[in-house]
């Protein structure tokens, strides 16, 4: 999962809601803990990110033309039903949801990714024997049982209640509607009241990047190559590269721009780069390497 952007930045309250708000094509709704859900870009936040705060979510990236997918998906569905709510199977048609596949950096299908606490934790590609998959899921449940309250609750036959923070709820609902400006304002209000709220900081960075990435122009890269001293062009190109999962290229571009600039322009590029770092999980080697290179460029 080296190519994946930090998913937990999309989910930013102290505890996640324990149920999804909607699901396309499965009949699930708020309060319905279906073990198998069809996921699209519109309900990815609720069905994958939010649910993963309670129980592991196993993402199945598949396509109708993929023969190995036809072997693997029924096995995953069987195991999900047997799981009794201890984990959720999220089925994603990559042809209809290409941006999700890009988010995970999937190189082939089927690809299966386990998400826990908003983070990718394990993954495999290709069809696997049922017993091997069963062992894989068991290992994930064992590793996450103390971190995710929904696992024990499901094993004990009960439900897990999570406290709601209306400020984050407002922001998340705006994000789910695609109203990025409203979501940004909601997270900014939290930071105005609590400047050290790390969840709101991470969420704000994610919202800003998501809004830019949605309008990222691939041609921005060639324009930046032609105009190396144009800071706006370099920032736009870095957004385009990051949206294409070209992480190192985006980081290196902005570090190079820091070296060539000074004053307010340098500060602007540095702040943009630091915000990009916040999109990735702690310990990401690419971020660590880029931080060292940035420090060298600055000092």
Short mmCIF file of C-alpha atoms in Angstrom, two decimals:
data_model
loop_
_atom_site.label_atom_id
_atom_site.label_comp_id
_atom_site.label_asym_id
_atom_site.label_seq_id
_atom_site.Cartn_x
_atom_site.Cartn_y
_atom_site.Cartn_z
CA UNK A 1 0.00 0.00 0.00
CA UNK A 2 2.94 2.34 -0.53
CA UNK A 3 0.93 4.34 -3.07
CA UNK A 4 -2.06 5.12 -0.91
CA UNK A 5 -2.83 8.54 0.47
CA UNK A 6 -3.72 8.61 4.17
CA UNK A 7 -7.41 7.72 4.28
CA UNK A 8 -7.85 8.66 7.92
CA UNK A 9 -7.45 12.29 6.97
CA UNK A 10 -10.94 12.02 5.52
CA UNK A 11 -12.39 10.94 8.88
CA UNK A 12 -11.68 13.44 11.58
CA UNK A 13 -13.67 13.18 14.78
CA UNK A 14 -12.54 11.61 18.02
CA UNK A 15 -14.67 8.52 17.36
CA UNK A 16 -16.32 7.49 14.11
CA UNK A 17 -20.02 6.97 13.59
CA UNK A 18 -20.76 3.27 13.97
CA UNK A 19 -23.01 3.02 10.93
CA UNK A 20 -22.88 4.16 7.32
CA UNK A 21 -25.24 6.78 5.99
CA UNK A 22 -25.92 5.24 2.62
CA UNK A 23 -25.00 2.46 0.24
CA UNK A 24 -25.56 2.09 -3.49
CA UNK A 25 -27.30 -1.06 -4.63
CA UNK A 26 -27.34 -3.11 -1.41
CA UNK A 27 -30.29 -1.69 0.44
CA UNK A 28 -28.17 -0.72 3.45
CA UNK A 29 -28.88 2.52 5.25
CA UNK A 30 -28.03 4.29 8.48
CA UNK A 31 -28.11 1.80 11.28
CA UNK A 32 -27.94 -1.21 8.91
CA UNK A 33 -24.69 -3.08 9.56
CA UNK A 34 -24.68 -5.13 6.36
CA UNK A 35 -21.48 -7.19 6.09
CA UNK A 36 -21.35 -6.63 2.29
CA UNK A 37 -21.72 -3.20 0.69
CA UNK A 38 -21.37 -1.83 -2.82
CA UNK A 39 -19.17 1.25 -2.63
CA UNK A 40 -18.94 4.20 -5.01
CA UNK A 41 -17.19 7.55 -4.81
CA UNK A 42 -20.33 9.06 -3.29
CA UNK A 43 -20.49 6.72 -0.29
CA UNK A 44 -16.79 5.83 0.10
CA UNK A 45 -16.44 8.18 3.08
CA UNK A 46 -19.28 6.55 5.03
CA UNK A 47 -18.93 2.93 3.99
CA UNK A 48 -15.13 2.58 4.06
CA UNK A 49 -13.50 5.33 6.09
CA UNK A 50 -16.14 5.74 8.80
CA UNK A 51 -16.93 2.05 9.15
CA UNK A 52 -13.24 1.24 9.46
CA UNK A 53 -13.18 3.18 12.72
CA UNK A 54 -15.36 0.44 14.21
CA UNK A 55 -14.46 -2.76 12.36
CA UNK A 56 -11.98 -3.62 9.59
CA UNK A 57 -13.25 -2.95 6.08
CA UNK A 58 -11.93 -5.29 3.40
CA UNK A 59 -12.00 -3.49 0.04
CA UNK A 60 -12.45 -5.73 -3.03
CA UNK A 61 -11.38 -3.94 -6.22
CA UNK A 62 -12.98 -5.85 -9.10
CA UNK A 63 -14.32 -5.50 -12.65
CA UNK A 64 -16.93 -7.42 -14.62
CA UNK A 65 -14.37 -8.52 -17.26
CA UNK A 66 -11.90 -9.87 -14.68
CA UNK A 67 -11.99 -13.68 -14.52
CA UNK A 68 -9.96 -14.02 -11.26
CA UNK A 69 -12.40 -11.55 -9.69
CA UNK A 70 -15.24 -13.97 -10.41
CA UNK A 71 -13.36 -16.62 -8.42
CA UNK A 72 -12.36 -14.37 -5.53
CA UNK A 73 -15.47 -12.28 -4.89
CA UNK A 74 -17.80 -15.18 -3.93
CA UNK A 75 -15.20 -16.40 -1.43
CA UNK A 76 -14.93 -12.96 0.16
CA UNK A 77 -18.73 -12.64 0.29
CA UNK A 78 -19.06 -16.04 1.96
CA UNK A 79 -16.45 -15.17 4.59
CA UNK A 80 -18.04 -11.74 5.21
CA UNK A 81 -21.41 -13.36 5.94
CA UNK A 82 -19.72 -15.85 8.23
CA UNK A 83 -17.93 -13.00 10.01
CA UNK A 84 -21.09 -11.89 11.78
CA UNK A 85 -20.31 -8.19 11.52
CA UNK A 86 -16.73 -8.40 12.82
CA UNK A 87 -15.62 -7.01 9.46
CA UNK A 88 -17.20 -5.51 6.35
CA UNK A 89 -16.63 -6.35 2.69
CA UNK A 90 -16.68 -3.24 0.49
CA UNK A 91 -17.01 -4.14 -3.21
CA UNK A 92 -15.77 -1.49 -5.64
CA UNK A 93 -16.15 -1.72 -9.42
CA UNK A 94 -12.95 -0.08 -10.66
CA UNK A 95 -14.39 0.71 -14.10
CA UNK A 96 -17.14 2.82 -12.52
CA UNK A 97 -14.92 4.25 -9.76
CA UNK A 98 -11.52 4.85 -11.30
CA UNK A 99 -10.50 7.55 -8.83
CA UNK A 100 -10.84 5.11 -5.93
CA UNK A 101 -8.59 2.63 -7.71
CA UNK A 102 -6.08 5.44 -8.24
CA UNK A 103 -6.31 6.40 -4.58
CA UNK A 104 -5.20 2.91 -3.59
CA UNK A 105 -2.51 2.81 -6.26
CA UNK A 106 -3.89 -0.51 -7.54
CA UNK A 107 -1.68 -1.97 -10.27
CA UNK A 108 -3.89 -4.98 -11.09
CA UNK A 109 -7.18 -6.59 -10.14
CA UNK A 110 -8.42 -8.22 -8.15
CA UNK A 111 -6.73 -6.27 -5.40
CA UNK A 112 -7.91 -6.61 -1.81
CA UNK A 113 -7.03 -4.01 0.85
CA UNK A 114 -7.87 -4.14 4.55
CA UNK A 115 -8.66 -0.75 6.10
CA UNK A 116 -8.63 -0.28 9.88
CA UNK A 117 -8.89 2.98 11.76
CA UNK A 118 -8.91 4.88 8.48
CA UNK A 119 -5.61 3.37 7.34
CA UNK A 120 -4.66 0.62 4.88
CA UNK A 121 -3.09 -2.14 7.00
CA UNK A 122 -2.78 -5.21 4.75
CA UNK A 123 -3.31 -6.04 1.06
CA UNK A 124 -2.95 -8.78 -1.53
CA UNK A 125 -3.51 -9.11 -5.27
CA UNK A 126 -4.93 -11.97 -7.30
CA UNK A 127 -7.25 -14.83 -6.41
CA UNK A 128 -6.26 -16.76 -3.28
CA UNK A 129 -7.49 -20.05 -1.74
CA UNK A 130 -10.35 -19.71 0.73
CA UNK A 131 -8.37 -21.04 3.68
CA UNK A 132 -5.52 -18.61 3.03
CA UNK A 133 -7.95 -15.68 2.90
CA UNK A 134 -9.65 -16.89 6.08
CA UNK A 135 -6.28 -16.91 7.86
CA UNK A 136 -5.48 -13.46 6.47
CA UNK A 137 -8.74 -12.02 7.84
CA UNK A 138 -8.30 -13.76 11.19
CA UNK A 139 -4.85 -12.22 11.56
CA UNK A 140 -6.28 -8.75 10.83
CA UNK A 141 -9.06 -9.20 13.41
CA UNK A 142 -6.58 -10.39 16.01
CA UNK A 143 -4.31 -7.41 15.36
CA UNK A 144 -7.14 -4.85 15.49
CA UNK A 145 -9.37 -6.28 18.24
CA UNK A 146 -8.03 -3.95 20.94
CA UNK A 147 -8.07 -0.90 18.64
CA UNK A 148 -11.51 -1.18 17.02
CA UNK A 149 -14.50 -1.35 19.40
CA UNK A 150 -16.87 -2.85 16.86
CA UNK A 151 -15.01 -6.18 16.63
CA UNK A 152 -15.64 -7.21 20.23
CA UNK A 153 -19.13 -5.73 20.13
CA UNK A 154 -19.99 -7.87 17.10
CA UNK A 155 -18.41 -10.95 18.68
CA UNK A 156 -20.47 -10.37 21.82
CA UNK A 157 -23.61 -9.69 19.81
CA UNK A 158 -23.90 -6.04 20.79
CA UNK A 159 -23.56 -2.66 19.14
CA UNK A 160 -20.88 -0.05 19.69
CA UNK A 161 -21.97 3.48 20.42
CA UNK A 162 -19.70 6.39 19.52
CA UNK A 163 -19.99 9.97 20.68
CA UNK A 164 -20.93 12.53 18.06
CA UNK A 165 -19.15 15.84 17.65
CA UNK A 166 -21.58 18.10 15.77
CA UNK A 167 -18.76 20.31 14.49
CA UNK A 168 -17.11 17.41 12.68
CA UNK A 169 -20.49 16.06 11.59
CA UNK A 170 -21.24 19.37 9.88
CA UNK A 171 -17.91 19.31 8.06
CA UNK A 172 -18.20 15.65 7.04
CA UNK A 173 -21.70 16.09 5.70
CA UNK A 174 -20.53 19.01 3.58
CA UNK A 175 -17.61 16.89 2.34
CA UNK A 176 -19.92 14.01 1.43
CA UNK A 177 -22.05 16.44 -0.60
CA UNK A 178 -18.95 17.63 -2.43
CA UNK A 179 -19.25 21.10 -0.88
CA UNK A 180 -15.55 21.57 -0.28
CA UNK A 181 -15.70 25.28 0.60
CA UNK A 182 -18.31 24.62 3.30
CA UNK A 183 -16.30 21.70 4.67
CA UNK A 184 -13.15 23.83 4.74
CA UNK A 185 -14.99 26.59 6.61
CA UNK A 186 -16.36 24.10 9.15
CA UNK A 187 -12.93 22.64 9.87
CA UNK A 188 -11.42 26.13 10.04
CA UNK A 189 -13.98 27.11 12.70
CA UNK A 190 -12.83 24.15 14.80
CA UNK A 191 -9.21 25.27 14.44
CA UNK A 192 -10.12 28.86 15.31
CA UNK A 193 -11.50 27.56 18.61
CA UNK A 194 -8.89 24.81 19.07
CA UNK A 195 -5.65 25.68 17.22
CA UNK A 196 -3.99 22.42 18.34
CA UNK A 197 -6.77 20.10 17.13
CA UNK A 198 -4.73 17.66 15.03
CA UNK A 199 -7.81 15.94 13.59
CA UNK A 200 -9.13 19.21 12.22
CA UNK A 201 -5.69 20.14 10.85
CA UNK A 202 -5.43 16.85 8.97
CA UNK A 203 -8.99 17.11 7.70
CA UNK A 204 -8.50 20.67 6.48
CA UNK A 205 -5.40 19.65 4.53
CA UNK A 206 -7.29 16.74 2.95
CA UNK A 207 -10.28 18.90 1.98
CA UNK A 208 -8.07 21.52 0.37
CA UNK A 209 -6.14 18.96 -1.62
CA UNK A 210 -9.28 17.06 -2.64
CA UNK A 211 -10.82 20.26 -3.98
CA UNK A 212 -7.67 21.05 -5.97
CA UNK A 213 -7.18 17.47 -7.18
CA UNK A 214 -10.70 17.27 -8.53
CA UNK A 215 -9.84 20.08 -10.90
CA UNK A 216 -6.23 19.07 -11.49
CA UNK A 217 -5.17 19.56 -15.11
CA UNK A 218 -2.65 16.98 -16.40
CA UNK A 219 -1.41 19.65 -18.83
CA UNK A 220 -0.21 21.63 -15.81
CA UNK A 221 2.88 19.42 -15.69
CA UNK A 222 4.05 20.34 -19.17
CA UNK A 223 3.33 24.03 -18.50
CA UNK A 224 5.44 23.85 -15.35
CA UNK A 225 8.32 22.25 -17.26
CA UNK A 226 8.21 25.13 -19.74
CA UNK A 227 8.04 27.77 -16.96
CA UNK A 228 10.30 26.65 -14.08
CA UNK A 229 10.17 30.07 -12.41
CA UNK A 230 6.37 30.26 -12.38
CA UNK A 231 5.41 29.33 -8.80
CA UNK A 232 1.71 28.95 -9.60
CA UNK A 233 2.57 26.55 -12.43
CA UNK A 234 4.79 24.48 -10.14
CA UNK A 235 2.11 24.23 -7.45
CA UNK A 236 -0.52 23.20 -10.01
CA UNK A 237 1.81 20.60 -11.49
CA UNK A 238 2.56 19.14 -8.05
CA UNK A 239 -1.18 18.77 -7.41
CA UNK A 240 -1.58 16.99 -10.74
CA UNK A 241 1.32 14.66 -9.99
CA UNK A 242 0.01 13.82 -6.54
CA UNK A 243 -3.46 13.15 -7.96
CA UNK A 244 -1.76 10.68 -10.34
CA UNK A 245 0.01 8.99 -7.38
CA UNK A 246 3.37 10.36 -8.56
CA UNK A 247 4.25 11.23 -4.99
CA UNK A 248 8.04 11.55 -5.17
CA UNK A 249 7.79 13.67 -8.33
CA UNK A 250 5.36 16.08 -6.62
CA UNK A 251 7.59 16.38 -3.55
CA UNK A 252 10.77 16.85 -5.59
CA UNK A 253 9.12 19.49 -7.76
CA UNK A 254 8.20 21.63 -4.77
CA UNK A 255 11.55 21.10 -3.05
CA UNK A 256 13.24 22.28 -6.25
CA UNK A 257 10.94 25.30 -6.30
CA UNK A 258 11.88 26.11 -2.69
CA UNK A 259 15.54 26.14 -3.75
CA UNK A 260 14.83 28.59 -6.58
CA UNK A 261 12.65 31.02 -4.62
CA UNK A 262 12.89 33.30 -1.60
CA UNK A 263 10.72 35.41 0.67
CA UNK A 264 6.95 35.07 0.44
CA UNK A 265 7.11 32.80 -2.59
CA UNK A 266 9.38 30.35 -0.79
CA UNK A 267 7.12 30.40 2.29
CA UNK A 268 4.09 29.72 0.12
CA UNK A 269 5.68 26.69 -1.53
CA UNK A 270 7.01 25.38 1.79
CA UNK A 271 3.57 25.62 3.41
CA UNK A 272 1.97 23.83 0.47
CA UNK A 273 4.54 21.04 0.73
CA UNK A 274 4.03 20.66 4.49
CA UNK A 275 0.30 20.43 3.87
CA UNK A 276 0.93 17.65 1.35
CA UNK A 277 2.97 15.74 3.94
CA UNK A 278 -0.11 15.72 6.17
CA UNK A 279 -2.00 13.66 3.57
CA UNK A 280 0.14 10.60 4.28
CA UNK A 281 0.37 8.21 7.24
CA UNK A 282 2.98 8.72 9.94
CA UNK A 283 6.20 6.94 9.07
CA UNK A 284 5.76 7.12 5.28
CA UNK A 285 9.32 6.85 3.94
CA UNK A 286 8.66 9.22 1.05
CA UNK A 287 7.57 11.93 3.48
CA UNK A 288 10.58 11.34 5.73
CA UNK A 289 12.94 11.59 2.76
CA UNK A 290 11.21 14.72 1.49
CA UNK A 291 11.35 16.37 4.93
CA UNK A 292 15.12 15.87 5.02
CA UNK A 293 15.47 17.25 1.49
CA UNK A 294 13.29 20.23 2.39
CA UNK A 295 15.40 20.98 5.48
CA UNK A 296 18.52 20.88 3.30
CA UNK A 297 16.91 23.22 0.78
CA UNK A 298 15.91 25.69 3.46
CA UNK A 299 19.12 25.71 5.47
#
